[in-house]
mmCIF file of N, CA and C in Angstrom:
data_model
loop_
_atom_site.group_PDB
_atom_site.id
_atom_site.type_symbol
_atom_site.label_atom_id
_atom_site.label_comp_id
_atom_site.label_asym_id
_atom_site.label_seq_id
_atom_site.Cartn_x
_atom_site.Cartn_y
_atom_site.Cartn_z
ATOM 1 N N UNK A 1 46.948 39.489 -63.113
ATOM 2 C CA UNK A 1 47.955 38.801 -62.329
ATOM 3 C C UNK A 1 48.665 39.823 -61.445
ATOM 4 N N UNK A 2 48.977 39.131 -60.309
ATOM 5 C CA UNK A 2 49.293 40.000 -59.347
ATOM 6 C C UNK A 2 51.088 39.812 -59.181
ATOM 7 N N UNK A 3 51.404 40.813 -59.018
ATOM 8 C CA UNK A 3 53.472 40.508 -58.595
ATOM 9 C C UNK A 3 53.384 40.375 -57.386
ATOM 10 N N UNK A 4 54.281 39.608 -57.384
ATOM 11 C CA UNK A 4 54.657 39.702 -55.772
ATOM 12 C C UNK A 4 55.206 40.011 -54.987
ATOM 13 N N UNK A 5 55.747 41.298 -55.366
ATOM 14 C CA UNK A 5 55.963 42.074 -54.775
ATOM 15 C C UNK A 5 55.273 43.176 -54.464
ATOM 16 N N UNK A 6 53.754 43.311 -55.212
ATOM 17 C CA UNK A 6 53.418 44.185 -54.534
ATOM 18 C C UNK A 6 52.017 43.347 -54.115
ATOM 19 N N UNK A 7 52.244 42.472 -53.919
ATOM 20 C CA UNK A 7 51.142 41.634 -52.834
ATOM 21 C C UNK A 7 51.701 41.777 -51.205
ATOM 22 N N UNK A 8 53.288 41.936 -51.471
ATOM 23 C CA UNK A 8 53.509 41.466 -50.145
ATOM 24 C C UNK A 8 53.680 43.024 -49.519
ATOM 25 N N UNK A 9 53.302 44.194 -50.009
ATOM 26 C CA UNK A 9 52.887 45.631 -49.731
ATOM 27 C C UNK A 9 51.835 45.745 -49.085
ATOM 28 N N UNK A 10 50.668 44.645 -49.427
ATOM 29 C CA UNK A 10 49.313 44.256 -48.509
ATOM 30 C C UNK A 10 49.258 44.272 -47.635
ATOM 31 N N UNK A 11 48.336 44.071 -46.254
ATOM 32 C CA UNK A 11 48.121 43.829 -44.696
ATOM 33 C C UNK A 11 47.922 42.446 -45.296
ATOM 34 N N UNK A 12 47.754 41.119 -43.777
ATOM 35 C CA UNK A 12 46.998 40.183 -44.175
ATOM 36 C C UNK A 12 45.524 40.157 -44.234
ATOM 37 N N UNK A 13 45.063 41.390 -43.951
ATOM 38 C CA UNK A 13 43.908 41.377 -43.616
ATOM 39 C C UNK A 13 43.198 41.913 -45.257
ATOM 40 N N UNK A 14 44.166 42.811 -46.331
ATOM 41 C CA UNK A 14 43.984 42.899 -47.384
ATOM 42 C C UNK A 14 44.089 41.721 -48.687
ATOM 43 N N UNK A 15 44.791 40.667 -47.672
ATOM 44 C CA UNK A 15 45.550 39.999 -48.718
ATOM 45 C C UNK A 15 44.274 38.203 -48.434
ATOM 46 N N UNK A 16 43.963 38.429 -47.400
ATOM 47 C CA UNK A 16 42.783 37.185 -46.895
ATOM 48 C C UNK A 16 41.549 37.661 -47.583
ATOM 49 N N UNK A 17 41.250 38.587 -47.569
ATOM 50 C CA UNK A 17 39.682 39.744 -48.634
ATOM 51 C C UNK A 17 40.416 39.012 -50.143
ATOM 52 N N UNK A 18 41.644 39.022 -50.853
ATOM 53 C CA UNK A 18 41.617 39.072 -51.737
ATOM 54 C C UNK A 18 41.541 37.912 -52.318
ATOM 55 N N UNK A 19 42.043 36.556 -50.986
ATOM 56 C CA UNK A 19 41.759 35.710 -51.837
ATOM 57 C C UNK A 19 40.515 35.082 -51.905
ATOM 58 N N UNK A 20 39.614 35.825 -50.770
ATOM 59 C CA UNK A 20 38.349 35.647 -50.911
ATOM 60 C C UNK A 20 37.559 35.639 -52.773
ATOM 61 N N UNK A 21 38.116 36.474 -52.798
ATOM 62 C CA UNK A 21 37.626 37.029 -54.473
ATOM 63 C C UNK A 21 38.104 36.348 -55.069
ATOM 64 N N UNK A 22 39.353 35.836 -54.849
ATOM 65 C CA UNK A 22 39.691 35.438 -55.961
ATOM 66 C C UNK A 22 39.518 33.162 -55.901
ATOM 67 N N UNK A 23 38.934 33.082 -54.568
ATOM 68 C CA UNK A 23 38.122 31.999 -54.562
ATOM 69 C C UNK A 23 36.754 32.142 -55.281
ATOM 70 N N UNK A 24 35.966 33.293 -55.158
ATOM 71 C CA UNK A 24 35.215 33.324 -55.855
ATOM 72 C C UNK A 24 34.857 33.320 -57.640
ATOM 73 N N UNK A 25 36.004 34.128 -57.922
ATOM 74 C CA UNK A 25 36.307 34.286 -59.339
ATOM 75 C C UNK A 25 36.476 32.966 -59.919
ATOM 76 N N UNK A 26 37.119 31.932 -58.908
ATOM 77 C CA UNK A 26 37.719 30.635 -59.704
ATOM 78 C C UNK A 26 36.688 29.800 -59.635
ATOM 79 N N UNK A 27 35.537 29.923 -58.847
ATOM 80 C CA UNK A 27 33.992 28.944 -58.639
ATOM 81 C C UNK A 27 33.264 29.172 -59.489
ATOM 82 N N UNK A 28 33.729 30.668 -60.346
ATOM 83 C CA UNK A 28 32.521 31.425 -61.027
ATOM 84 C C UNK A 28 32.818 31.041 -62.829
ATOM 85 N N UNK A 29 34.512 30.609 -62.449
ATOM 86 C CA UNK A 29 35.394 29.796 -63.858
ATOM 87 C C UNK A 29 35.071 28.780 -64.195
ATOM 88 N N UNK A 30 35.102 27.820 -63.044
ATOM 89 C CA UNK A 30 34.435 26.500 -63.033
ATOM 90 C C UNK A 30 33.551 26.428 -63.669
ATOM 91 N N UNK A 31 32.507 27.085 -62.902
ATOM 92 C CA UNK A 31 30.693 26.913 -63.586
ATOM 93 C C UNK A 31 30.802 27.353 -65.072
ATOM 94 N N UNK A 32 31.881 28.436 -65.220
ATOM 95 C CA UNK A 32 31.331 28.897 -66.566
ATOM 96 C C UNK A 32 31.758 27.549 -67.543
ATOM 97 N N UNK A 33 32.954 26.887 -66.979
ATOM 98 C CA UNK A 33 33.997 26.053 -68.101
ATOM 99 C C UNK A 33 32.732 24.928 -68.032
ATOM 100 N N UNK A 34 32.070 24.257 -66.988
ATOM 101 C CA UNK A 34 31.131 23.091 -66.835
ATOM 102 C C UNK A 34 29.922 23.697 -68.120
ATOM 103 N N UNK A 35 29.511 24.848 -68.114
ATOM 104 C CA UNK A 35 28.553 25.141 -68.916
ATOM 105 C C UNK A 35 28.935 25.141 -69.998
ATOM 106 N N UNK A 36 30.212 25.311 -70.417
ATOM 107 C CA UNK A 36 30.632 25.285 -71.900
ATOM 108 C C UNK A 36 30.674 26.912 -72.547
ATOM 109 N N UNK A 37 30.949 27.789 -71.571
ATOM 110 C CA UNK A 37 30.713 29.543 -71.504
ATOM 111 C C UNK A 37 31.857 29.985 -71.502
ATOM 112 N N UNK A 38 33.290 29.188 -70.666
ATOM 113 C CA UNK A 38 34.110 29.759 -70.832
ATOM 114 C C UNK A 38 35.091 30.191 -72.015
ATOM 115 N N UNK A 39 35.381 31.570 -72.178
ATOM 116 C CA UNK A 39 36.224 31.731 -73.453
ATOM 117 C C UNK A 39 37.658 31.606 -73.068
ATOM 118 N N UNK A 40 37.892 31.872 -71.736
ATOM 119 C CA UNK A 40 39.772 32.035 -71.331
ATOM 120 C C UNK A 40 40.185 31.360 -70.498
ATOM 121 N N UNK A 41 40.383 29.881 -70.623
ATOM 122 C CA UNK A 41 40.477 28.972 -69.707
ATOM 123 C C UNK A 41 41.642 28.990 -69.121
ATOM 124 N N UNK A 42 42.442 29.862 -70.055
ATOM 125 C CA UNK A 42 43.986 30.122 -69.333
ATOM 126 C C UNK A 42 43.443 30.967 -67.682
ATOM 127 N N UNK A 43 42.584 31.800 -67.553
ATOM 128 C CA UNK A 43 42.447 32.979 -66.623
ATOM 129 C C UNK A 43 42.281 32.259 -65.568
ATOM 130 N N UNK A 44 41.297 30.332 -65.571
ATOM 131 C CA UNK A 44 41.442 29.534 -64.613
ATOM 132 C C UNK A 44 43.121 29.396 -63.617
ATOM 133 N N UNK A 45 44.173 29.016 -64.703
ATOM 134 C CA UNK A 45 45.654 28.860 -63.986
ATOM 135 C C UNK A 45 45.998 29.989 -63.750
ATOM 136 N N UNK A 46 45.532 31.167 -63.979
ATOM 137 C CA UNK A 46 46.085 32.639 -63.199
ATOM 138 C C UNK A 46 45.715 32.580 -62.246
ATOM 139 N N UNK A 47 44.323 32.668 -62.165
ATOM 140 C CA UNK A 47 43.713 32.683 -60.938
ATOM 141 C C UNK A 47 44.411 32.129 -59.737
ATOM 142 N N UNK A 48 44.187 30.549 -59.810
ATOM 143 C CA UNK A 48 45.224 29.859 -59.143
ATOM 144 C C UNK A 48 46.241 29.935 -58.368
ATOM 145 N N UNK A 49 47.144 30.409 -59.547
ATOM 146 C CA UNK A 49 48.323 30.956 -59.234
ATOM 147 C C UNK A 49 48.422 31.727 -58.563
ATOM 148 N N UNK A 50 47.552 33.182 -58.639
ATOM 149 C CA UNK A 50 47.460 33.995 -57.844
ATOM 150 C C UNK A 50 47.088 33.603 -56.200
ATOM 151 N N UNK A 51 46.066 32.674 -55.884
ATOM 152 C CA UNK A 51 45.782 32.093 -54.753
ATOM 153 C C UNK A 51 47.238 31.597 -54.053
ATOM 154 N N UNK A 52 48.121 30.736 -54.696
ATOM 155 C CA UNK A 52 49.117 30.026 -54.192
ATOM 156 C C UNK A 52 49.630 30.888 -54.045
ATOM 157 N N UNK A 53 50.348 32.136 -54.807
ATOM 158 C CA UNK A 53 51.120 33.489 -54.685
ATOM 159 C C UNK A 53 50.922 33.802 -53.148
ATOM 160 N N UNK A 54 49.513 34.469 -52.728
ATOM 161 C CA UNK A 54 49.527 34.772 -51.572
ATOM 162 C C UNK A 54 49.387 34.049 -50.427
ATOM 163 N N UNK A 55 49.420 32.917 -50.581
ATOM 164 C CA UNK A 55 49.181 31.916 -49.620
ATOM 165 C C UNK A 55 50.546 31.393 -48.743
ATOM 166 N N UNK A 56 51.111 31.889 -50.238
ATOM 167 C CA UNK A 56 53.027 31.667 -49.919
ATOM 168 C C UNK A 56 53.839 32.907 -48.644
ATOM 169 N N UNK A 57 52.761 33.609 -49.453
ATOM 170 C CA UNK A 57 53.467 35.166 -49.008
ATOM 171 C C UNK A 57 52.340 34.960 -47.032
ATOM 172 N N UNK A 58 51.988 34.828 -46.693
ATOM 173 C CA UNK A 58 50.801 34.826 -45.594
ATOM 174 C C UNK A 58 52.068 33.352 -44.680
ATOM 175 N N UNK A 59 52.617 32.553 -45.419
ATOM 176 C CA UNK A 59 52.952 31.285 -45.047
ATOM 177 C C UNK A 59 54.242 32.071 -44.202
ATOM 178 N N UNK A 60 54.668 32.664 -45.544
ATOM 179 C CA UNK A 60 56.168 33.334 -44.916
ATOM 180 C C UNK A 60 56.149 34.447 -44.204
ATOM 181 N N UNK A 61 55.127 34.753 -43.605
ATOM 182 C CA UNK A 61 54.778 36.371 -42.645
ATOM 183 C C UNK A 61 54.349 35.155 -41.575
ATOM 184 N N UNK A 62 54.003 34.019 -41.781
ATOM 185 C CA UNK A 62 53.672 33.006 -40.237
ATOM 186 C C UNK A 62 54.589 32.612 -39.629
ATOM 187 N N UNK A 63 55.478 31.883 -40.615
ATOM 188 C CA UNK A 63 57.504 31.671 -40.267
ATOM 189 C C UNK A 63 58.412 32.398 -39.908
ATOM 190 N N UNK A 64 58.055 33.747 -40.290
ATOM 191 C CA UNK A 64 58.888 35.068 -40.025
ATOM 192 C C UNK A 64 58.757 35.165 -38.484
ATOM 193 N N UNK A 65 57.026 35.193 -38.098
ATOM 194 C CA UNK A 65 56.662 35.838 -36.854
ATOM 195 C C UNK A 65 57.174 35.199 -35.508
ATOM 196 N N UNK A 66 56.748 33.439 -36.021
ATOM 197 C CA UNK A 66 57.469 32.049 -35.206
ATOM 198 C C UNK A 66 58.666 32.335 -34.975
ATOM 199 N N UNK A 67 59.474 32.911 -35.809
ATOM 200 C CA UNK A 67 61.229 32.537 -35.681
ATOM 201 C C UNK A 67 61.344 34.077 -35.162
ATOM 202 N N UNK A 68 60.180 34.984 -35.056
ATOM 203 C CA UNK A 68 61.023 36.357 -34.315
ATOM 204 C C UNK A 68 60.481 35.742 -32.738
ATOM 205 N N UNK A 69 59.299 35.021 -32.523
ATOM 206 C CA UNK A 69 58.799 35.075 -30.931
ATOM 207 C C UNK A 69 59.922 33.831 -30.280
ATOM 208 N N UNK A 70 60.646 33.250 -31.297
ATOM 209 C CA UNK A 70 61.427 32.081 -30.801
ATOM 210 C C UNK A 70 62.633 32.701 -30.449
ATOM 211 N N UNK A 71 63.373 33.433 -30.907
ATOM 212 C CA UNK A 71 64.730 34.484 -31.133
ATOM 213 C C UNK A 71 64.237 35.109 -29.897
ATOM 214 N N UNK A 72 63.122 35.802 -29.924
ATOM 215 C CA UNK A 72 62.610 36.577 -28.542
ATOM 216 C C UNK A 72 62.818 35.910 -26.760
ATOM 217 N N UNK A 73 62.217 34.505 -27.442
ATOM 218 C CA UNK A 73 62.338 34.012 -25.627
ATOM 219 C C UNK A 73 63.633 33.605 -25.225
ATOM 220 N N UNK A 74 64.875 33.258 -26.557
ATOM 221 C CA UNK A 74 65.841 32.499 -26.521
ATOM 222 C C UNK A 74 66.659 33.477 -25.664
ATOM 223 N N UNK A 75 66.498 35.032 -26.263
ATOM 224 C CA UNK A 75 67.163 36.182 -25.344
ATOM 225 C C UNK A 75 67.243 36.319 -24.236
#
């Protein structure tokens, strides 16, 4: 599990790679839980979580940027 505070230490360009992986990790949970393989079904809602974590953090670096180019033209 990742903090979030040091997710938001990332580029977005580190932080879009990661949730690449960590889309992958959660497809790779799935299959295992459908096969009846998985042992840590909790690691499914980390995962997750972790996805929404940075998705939040990427959301609020999009709102940040909007409200600095809006502040910008208002000048």
């Amino acid at each position: 599990m990742a903090a979030a505070a040091a997710l938001r230490e990332l580029a977005d360009d580190q932080l879009i790679d990661q949730i690449g992986e960590l889309k992958q990790e959660l497809f790779n949970l799935r299959f295992q839980f459908a096969t009846g393989q998985l042992e840590n079904s909790a690691r499914m809602s980390q995962v997750k979580r972790d996805i929404a974590r940075i998705n939040t953090i990427l959301r609020e670096r999009e709102i940040a940027a909007a409200e600095a180019a809006t502040a910008e033209n208002n000048s």
